């Protein structure tokens, strides 16, 4: 990768090779607006574009009003060739031998107006999310959870390897990294074996994380028009880290027969910077031994993302532990397959829709994407410094990090974090 | 009810007692805008309010810009006292002895500008829907379906009488009455007993209706702040008829363990006119023998809506049959209970969110809200003229009608209709 005139640390997540897009505000200007992250800075695209920063590229300049919006939806809707051109233009801007030195490199005034230290920005949910769908493509997670509930012989349901299982999630409670998560009250069945089954109303006692990736849709499809799997890549804007907070005790009681509901809609956290689809390296996912139906057959064989993922728990007392290290390739289904299946009956995906991968777990100890798996359903404890944990406690901060690529050209996602607040008295 | 200077038929759904709100456009002005329905007319609220039609009520007049929006969200967000005042003002406008004769009754020019024959308007989805949630509160339906799948002893799951079961639905594919519905392709397991279980990709062979009511949220709650059940009524904007089209063969294969997904997101149809919460009479619902948890205990005992509901199937060949007559009181849970449960873990409902009741069925033959129930899972046929039906065929038009009240003061919902189009070749 070329070097930059900007000082970018070798292990910086937002390298010159990356250029992820987000929405920021600052004390000086509290209006949310698009930006990219590079090194320790955000380039304010509203300020940059309105000062004709894109004037060396006629098409980007022509559509520069998308950078004056409060979300990335308008930019996303312009499609992947446009995103590609914008990313390449911004990479050129920051190269040591940039053609566009007049804008930032040699122009202190322009730089002061448009380049903001990341420490000074507030991040926002980057796109207005119309609908949010959560898949269940992490086969090892599905297997691990299936073993806990049904034993190894029936761990995976018969449909699991034939279609990407998913459910519609709650868009309104998707929040950006850093937003505190309130421990929920809910209905729980404390003794599943007692008859009759009488639930209690209580603060959740099994609050868990789910390590996931999120994907934003850029190109919409019309209702009634399924997206062919080999065209689906053009519908992908980019990716974020996701923590799909889960109230396990509430979920166990409510989810039959229509799936998870209040156990999931308490909040879903995402990282603020959308790494563009072009930027992320791919590899082969988990092999599927089934003959797939034609609408799920991809030409591309190296079809899932190759991102290192880590999960830390930090306690209110200051202890900290990395509880999982895994890789995003632990999926049975690729994003294009998820899109193809989501739309096969005619569902219209729209710009800004968010799809979750499902929990990502490896096959070995220390690679699981949820405490449910790590503690065997709460049977075992893990040590976090001097503290024991089966599930999340009040004051715990959960941090997920992710990156691809090598030092000097890292494709980093930054992190998604959230701190658990104590349940409030009800009413 | 008072009489009107406008000629309103005795059995008109949109009586002076009703005044439902919707969003219309016309050939003369294709911009969607708020309106109310009365008799055979729509009162264009954009035209009416911008000509100072609300000037006799300072508060409504002050907020008249909400009637220049393309959806009802801004109006809904103003809250029920505002809706109540607006409805009362419009009722006064149309009374024979109206105080406001200068606006419409005695003003031909004003009338020509603002009063449009319903036959000349195009209706739109009345609110921008952030999230759509479908409940399963129709106990008789849940029981009937449970009997088909599990037999009478285990028909209702243990949680059913303790909490209003629900799942998150798909907001983007909610469409207004009259929108054609394309028969979907999807994964189906034709022989559930064969091993190994290998699905086929095929056009849906068990396309069904679900007779439901829809409810729109007006007042939002903050994430982390559950809505108390006895405050929930203030969060209800109003009601529409809903047909939650369902692909039964696709649903049966996909729904374990996370619930219905592609079998439902092919389309959900709603009637265009939102009947305000104030307008609908109530009665007692199905008795729940359980001691409810405190957050679900309502002070109000007559807590569910009392609406007559009918379902017609009309074939392409011109045959027609009313296949169901039932009542909306066939619910185990009230709308306030659904809101209280939806938010118990902290989910933030937002202005414009749509909640579905779940399928409404009575206990007797001829009162079922789905063909699945009417035909015993497709075992029996019904006659529609000379045609047999187990599930919906291409060209069939499905119409749901609903009304409360008596002739002269009907609280009618109008109808929600949709015609099944043949499946298209895939790709």
CSV table of C-alpha atoms in Angstrom, one decimal, chain B residues 35-316:
chain,number,residue,atom,x,y,z
B,35,UNK,CA,-57.5,13.2,3.9
B,36,UNK,CA,-60.5,11.9,5.8
B,37,UNK,CA,-63.2,9.8,4.3
B,38,UNK,CA,-66.9,10.8,4.6
B,39,UNK,CA,-69.7,9.3,2.6
B,40,UNK,CA,-68.6,8.9,-0.9
B,41,UNK,CA,-66.0,11.6,-0.6
B,42,UNK,CA,-62.5,12.3,0.7
B,43,UNK,CA,-61.9,15.6,2.3
B,44,UNK,CA,-58.4,16.7,1.2
B,45,UNK,CA,-56.9,18.0,4.4
B,46,UNK,CA,-53.9,19.6,2.7
B,47,UNK,CA,-56.3,21.7,0.5
B,48,UNK,CA,-58.7,22.3,3.4
B,49,UNK,CA,-56.1,23.3,6.0
B,50,UNK,CA,-54.0,25.5,3.6
B,51,UNK,CA,-57.1,27.5,2.9
B,52,UNK,CA,-57.5,28.1,6.6
B,53,UNK,CA,-60.3,25.6,7.0
B,54,UNK,CA,-59.2,24.9,10.6
B,55,UNK,CA,-59.0,28.6,11.5
B,56,UNK,CA,-61.9,28.2,13.9
B,57,UNK,CA,-59.7,26.0,16.2
B,58,UNK,CA,-56.5,27.8,17.2
B,59,UNK,CA,-54.5,24.7,18.1
B,60,UNK,CA,-55.4,22.6,15.0
B,61,UNK,CA,-54.8,25.7,12.8
B,62,UNK,CA,-51.4,26.2,14.5
B,63,UNK,CA,-50.3,22.7,13.6
B,64,UNK,CA,-51.9,22.6,10.1
B,65,UNK,CA,-48.5,21.9,8.5
B,66,UNK,CA,-49.0,18.2,9.5
B,67,UNK,CA,-51.7,18.0,6.8
B,68,UNK,CA,-49.2,19.1,4.1
B,69,UNK,CA,-47.0,16.0,4.8
B,70,UNK,CA,-47.0,12.9,2.6
B,71,UNK,CA,-47.9,10.6,5.5
B,72,UNK,CA,-50.0,10.8,8.7
B,73,UNK,CA,-46.9,10.4,10.9
B,74,UNK,CA,-46.7,14.0,11.9
B,75,UNK,CA,-50.4,14.2,12.6
B,76,UNK,CA,-50.3,10.9,14.6
B,77,UNK,CA,-47.4,12.1,16.7
B,78,UNK,CA,-49.4,15.0,18.0
B,79,UNK,CA,-51.3,12.6,20.2
B,80,UNK,CA,-54.9,11.5,20.9
B,81,UNK,CA,-56.3,14.7,22.3
B,82,UNK,CA,-55.3,16.4,19.0
B,83,UNK,CA,-56.8,13.6,16.9
B,84,UNK,CA,-60.0,13.9,19.0
B,85,UNK,CA,-60.2,17.6,18.5
B,86,UNK,CA,-59.6,17.3,14.7
B,87,UNK,CA,-62.2,14.5,14.3
B,88,UNK,CA,-64.8,16.6,16.3
B,89,UNK,CA,-64.1,19.7,14.2
B,90,UNK,CA,-64.6,17.7,11.0
B,91,UNK,CA,-67.8,16.2,12.3
B,92,UNK,CA,-69.0,19.7,13.1
B,93,UNK,CA,-68.1,20.8,9.6
B,94,UNK,CA,-70.4,18.2,8.1
B,95,UNK,CA,-73.4,18.5,10.4
B,96,UNK,CA,-76.6,19.8,9.0
B,97,UNK,CA,-76.6,22.7,11.5
B,98,UNK,CA,-72.8,23.2,11.4
B,99,UNK,CA,-71.3,26.3,13.0
B,100,UNK,CA,-68.7,26.2,10.3
B,101,UNK,CA,-71.1,26.5,7.3
B,102,UNK,CA,-68.8,29.1,5.7
B,103,UNK,CA,-66.1,26.6,4.9
B,104,UNK,CA,-67.8,23.8,3.1
B,105,UNK,CA,-71.6,23.7,3.4
B,106,UNK,CA,-72.2,27.2,2.0
B,107,UNK,CA,-69.0,27.6,0.0
B,108,UNK,CA,-69.0,25.8,-3.4
B,109,UNK,CA,-65.5,27.0,-4.3
B,110,UNK,CA,-64.1,25.6,-1.1
B,111,UNK,CA,-66.0,22.4,-1.5
B,112,UNK,CA,-64.8,21.9,-5.1
B,113,UNK,CA,-61.2,22.4,-3.9
B,114,UNK,CA,-61.2,20.1,-1.0
B,115,UNK,CA,-64.0,17.5,-1.4
B,116,UNK,CA,-63.0,14.8,-3.9
B,117,UNK,CA,-65.1,11.8,-4.9
B,118,UNK,CA,-63.6,8.6,-3.4
B,119,UNK,CA,-63.9,7.1,-6.9
B,120,UNK,CA,-61.3,9.6,-8.1
B,121,UNK,CA,-58.6,9.1,-5.4
B,122,UNK,CA,-55.7,6.8,-5.2
B,123,UNK,CA,-55.0,5.6,-1.7
B,124,UNK,CA,-51.5,5.1,-0.2
B,125,UNK,CA,-50.0,3.3,2.8
B,126,UNK,CA,-51.2,6.0,5.4
B,127,UNK,CA,-48.1,6.1,7.6
B,128,UNK,CA,-44.4,5.5,7.1
B,129,UNK,CA,-44.0,2.3,8.9
B,130,UNK,CA,-40.8,2.0,10.9
B,131,UNK,CA,-41.3,-1.5,12.2
B,132,UNK,CA,-44.1,-4.0,11.8
B,133,UNK,CA,-44.8,-6.6,14.5
B,134,UNK,CA,-47.4,-9.4,14.1
B,135,UNK,CA,-49.0,-10.8,17.2
B,136,UNK,CA,-50.8,-14.1,17.5
B,137,UNK,CA,-53.6,-13.0,19.9
B,138,UNK,CA,-56.4,-14.9,18.1
B,139,UNK,CA,-56.7,-17.7,20.5
B,140,UNK,CA,-59.2,-19.7,18.4
B,141,UNK,CA,-56.9,-19.5,15.4
B,142,UNK,CA,-53.9,-20.5,17.5
B,143,UNK,CA,-55.9,-23.5,18.8
B,144,UNK,CA,-57.2,-24.5,15.4
B,145,UNK,CA,-53.7,-24.4,13.9
B,146,UNK,CA,-52.3,-26.2,16.9
B,147,UNK,CA,-54.8,-29.0,16.5
B,148,UNK,CA,-53.8,-29.4,12.9
B,149,UNK,CA,-50.1,-29.7,13.8
B,150,UNK,CA,-50.0,-31.2,17.3
B,151,UNK,CA,-53.5,-32.4,18.1
B,152,UNK,CA,-56.0,-30.9,20.6
B,153,UNK,CA,-54.1,-31.9,23.8
B,154,UNK,CA,-51.1,-29.8,22.9
B,155,UNK,CA,-52.7,-27.3,20.6
B,156,UNK,CA,-51.7,-24.2,22.6
B,157,UNK,CA,-48.1,-23.9,23.7
B,158,UNK,CA,-47.6,-23.4,27.5
B,159,UNK,CA,-46.6,-19.7,27.1
B,160,UNK,CA,-49.7,-18.9,25.0
B,161,UNK,CA,-52.0,-17.8,27.8
B,162,UNK,CA,-49.3,-16.1,29.8
B,163,UNK,CA,-47.9,-13.6,27.2
B,164,UNK,CA,-49.1,-12.2,23.8
B,165,UNK,CA,-46.9,-14.3,21.4
B,166,UNK,CA,-45.6,-12.3,18.5
B,167,UNK,CA,-42.8,-12.0,16.0
B,168,UNK,CA,-41.2,-9.1,14.2
B,169,UNK,CA,-42.5,-8.8,10.7
B,170,UNK,CA,-41.3,-7.1,7.5
B,171,UNK,CA,-42.3,-3.4,7.2
B,172,UNK,CA,-41.1,-2.8,3.6
B,173,UNK,CA,-43.6,-5.2,2.1
B,174,UNK,CA,-46.7,-3.8,3.8
B,175,UNK,CA,-48.8,-2.5,0.9
B,176,UNK,CA,-52.2,-0.8,0.5
B,177,UNK,CA,-55.4,-2.5,-0.5
B,178,UNK,CA,-55.6,-3.2,-4.2
B,179,UNK,CA,-51.9,-3.9,-4.7
B,180,UNK,CA,-51.6,-7.3,-6.5
B,181,UNK,CA,-49.8,-10.1,-4.8
B,182,UNK,CA,-47.4,-12.2,-6.8
B,183,UNK,CA,-47.4,-15.9,-6.0
B,184,UNK,CA,-44.0,-16.5,-4.6
B,185,UNK,CA,-41.4,-19.2,-5.3
B,186,UNK,CA,-39.9,-20.7,-2.2
B,187,UNK,CA,-38.4,-23.8,-0.5
B,188,UNK,CA,-41.0,-26.4,0.2
B,189,UNK,CA,-40.7,-29.9,1.7
B,190,UNK,CA,-43.2,-31.9,-0.3
B,191,UNK,CA,-43.0,-35.1,1.7
B,192,UNK,CA,-42.3,-34.3,5.3
B,193,UNK,CA,-42.0,-38.0,6.2
B,194,UNK,CA,-39.3,-38.9,3.6
B,195,UNK,CA,-35.7,-39.2,4.8
B,196,UNK,CA,-33.4,-37.5,4.2
B,197,UNK,CA,-35.5,-34.3,4.1
B,198,UNK,CA,-34.7,-32.6,0.7
B,199,UNK,CA,-36.7,-29.5,-0.2
B,200,UNK,CA,-37.8,-28.4,-3.6
B,201,UNK,CA,-37.9,-24.9,-5.1
B,202,UNK,CA,-41.4,-24.3,-6.4
B,203,UNK,CA,-44.1,-21.7,-6.7
B,204,UNK,CA,-46.1,-21.7,-3.5
B,205,UNK,CA,-49.0,-24.3,-3.6
B,206,UNK,CA,-50.6,-23.3,-0.3
B,207,UNK,CA,-51.1,-19.5,-0.6
B,208,UNK,CA,-53.4,-18.4,2.2
B,209,UNK,CA,-54.9,-15.3,3.7
B,210,UNK,CA,-54.9,-14.3,7.3
B,211,UNK,CA,-57.7,-12.1,8.5
B,212,UNK,CA,-56.3,-9.6,11.0
B,213,UNK,CA,-56.6,-6.1,12.3
B,214,UNK,CA,-53.6,-3.7,12.2
B,215,UNK,CA,-53.0,-1.0,14.7
B,216,UNK,CA,-50.8,2.1,14.2
B,217,UNK,CA,-48.8,3.6,17.0
B,218,UNK,CA,-49.0,7.4,17.6
B,219,UNK,CA,-47.0,8.0,20.7
B,220,UNK,CA,-43.4,6.7,20.9
B,221,UNK,CA,-41.7,5.4,24.0
B,222,UNK,CA,-38.0,5.7,24.7
B,223,UNK,CA,-35.8,2.6,24.5
B,224,UNK,CA,-35.5,1.1,28.0
B,225,UNK,CA,-38.8,2.5,29.1
B,226,UNK,CA,-41.7,0.0,29.1
B,227,UNK,CA,-45.2,1.3,28.6
B,228,UNK,CA,-47.6,0.6,31.5
B,229,UNK,CA,-50.6,-1.3,30.3
B,230,UNK,CA,-53.1,1.2,31.6
B,231,UNK,CA,-51.2,4.0,29.8
B,232,UNK,CA,-51.0,2.1,26.5
B,233,UNK,CA,-54.3,3.3,25.1
B,234,UNK,CA,-52.7,6.8,24.6
B,235,UNK,CA,-50.1,5.2,22.3
B,236,UNK,CA,-52.8,3.9,19.8
B,237,UNK,CA,-53.5,6.0,16.8
B,238,UNK,CA,-56.1,3.8,15.1
B,239,UNK,CA,-56.9,0.6,13.3
B,240,UNK,CA,-57.0,-0.9,9.8
B,241,UNK,CA,-58.0,-4.2,8.3
B,242,UNK,CA,-55.1,-6.4,7.5
B,243,UNK,CA,-54.4,-9.5,5.3
B,244,UNK,CA,-51.2,-11.1,6.3
B,245,UNK,CA,-50.7,-13.3,3.1
B,246,UNK,CA,-49.0,-16.6,4.1
B,247,UNK,CA,-47.3,-19.2,2.1
B,248,UNK,CA,-48.1,-22.2,4.2
B,249,UNK,CA,-45.9,-24.8,2.5
B,250,UNK,CA,-42.9,-22.5,2.7
B,251,UNK,CA,-43.7,-21.6,6.3
B,252,UNK,CA,-43.9,-25.2,7.4
B,253,UNK,CA,-40.4,-25.9,6.3
B,254,UNK,CA,-38.6,-22.7,7.3
B,255,UNK,CA,-40.1,-21.8,10.6
B,256,UNK,CA,-38.2,-24.0,13.0
B,257,UNK,CA,-36.5,-22.7,15.2
B,258,UNK,CA,-36.7,-18.9,14.6
B,259,UNK,CA,-40.2,-18.4,13.2
B,260,UNK,CA,-41.8,-17.4,9.9
B,261,UNK,CA,-39.6,-15.5,7.5
B,262,UNK,CA,-39.9,-15.7,3.7
B,263,UNK,CA,-43.4,-17.2,4.0
B,264,UNK,CA,-44.6,-13.9,5.3
B,265,UNK,CA,-42.4,-11.1,3.8
B,266,UNK,CA,-43.9,-11.5,0.3
B,267,UNK,CA,-46.6,-8.9,1.2
B,268,UNK,CA,-49.0,-7.8,3.9
B,269,UNK,CA,-52.0,-5.7,2.7
B,270,UNK,CA,-53.8,-3.1,4.8
B,271,UNK,CA,-57.0,-1.1,4.2
B,272,UNK,CA,-56.2,2.6,3.4
B,273,UNK,CA,-58.4,4.4,6.0
B,274,UNK,CA,-57.2,4.5,9.7
B,275,UNK,CA,-60.2,4.4,12.0
B,276,UNK,CA,-59.2,6.5,15.0
B,277,UNK,CA,-59.0,4.7,18.3
B,278,UNK,CA,-61.7,6.8,19.8
B,279,UNK,CA,-64.2,5.7,17.1
B,280,UNK,CA,-64.2,1.9,17.7
B,281,UNK,CA,-66.6,0.3,20.3
B,282,UNK,CA,-65.2,-2.2,22.7
B,283,UNK,CA,-66.3,-5.3,24.4
B,284,UNK,CA,-64.8,-8.1,26.6
B,285,UNK,CA,-62.4,-10.4,24.7
B,286,UNK,CA,-61.8,-14.1,25.4
B,287,UNK,CA,-61.5,-14.8,29.1
B,288,UNK,CA,-58.1,-15.7,30.3
B,289,UNK,CA,-58.2,-18.1,33.2
B,290,UNK,CA,-54.6,-17.4,34.2
B,291,UNK,CA,-53.6,-15.0,36.9
B,292,UNK,CA,-51.8,-12.5,34.7
B,293,UNK,CA,-48.5,-10.9,35.7
B,294,UNK,CA,-48.9,-7.4,36.9
B,295,UNK,CA,-47.6,-5.6,33.7
B,296,UNK,CA,-50.5,-7.3,31.8
B,297,UNK,CA,-53.3,-6.5,34.2
B,298,UNK,CA,-55.7,-4.0,32.8
B,299,UNK,CA,-58.2,-1.9,34.7
B,300,UNK,CA,-60.5,-1.9,31.7
B,301,UNK,CA,-62.5,-5.1,31.4
B,302,UNK,CA,-64.2,-4.4,28.1
B,303,UNK,CA,-60.9,-4.2,26.4
B,304,UNK,CA,-61.0,-5.6,22.9
B,305,UNK,CA,-62.6,-4.1,19.7
B,306,UNK,CA,-66.0,-5.0,18.6
B,307,UNK,CA,-65.9,-5.1,14.8
B,308,UNK,CA,-67.8,-7.4,12.4
B,309,UNK,CA,-65.4,-8.9,9.9
B,310,UNK,CA,-66.1,-10.7,6.6
B,311,UNK,CA,-63.9,-12.4,4.0
B,312,UNK,CA,-64.9,-12.9,0.4
B,313,UNK,CA,-63.1,-14.9,-2.3
B,314,UNK,CA,-63.9,-13.9,-5.9
B,315,UNK,CA,-62.4,-16.0,-8.7
B,316,UNK,CA,-61.2,-14.8,-12.1
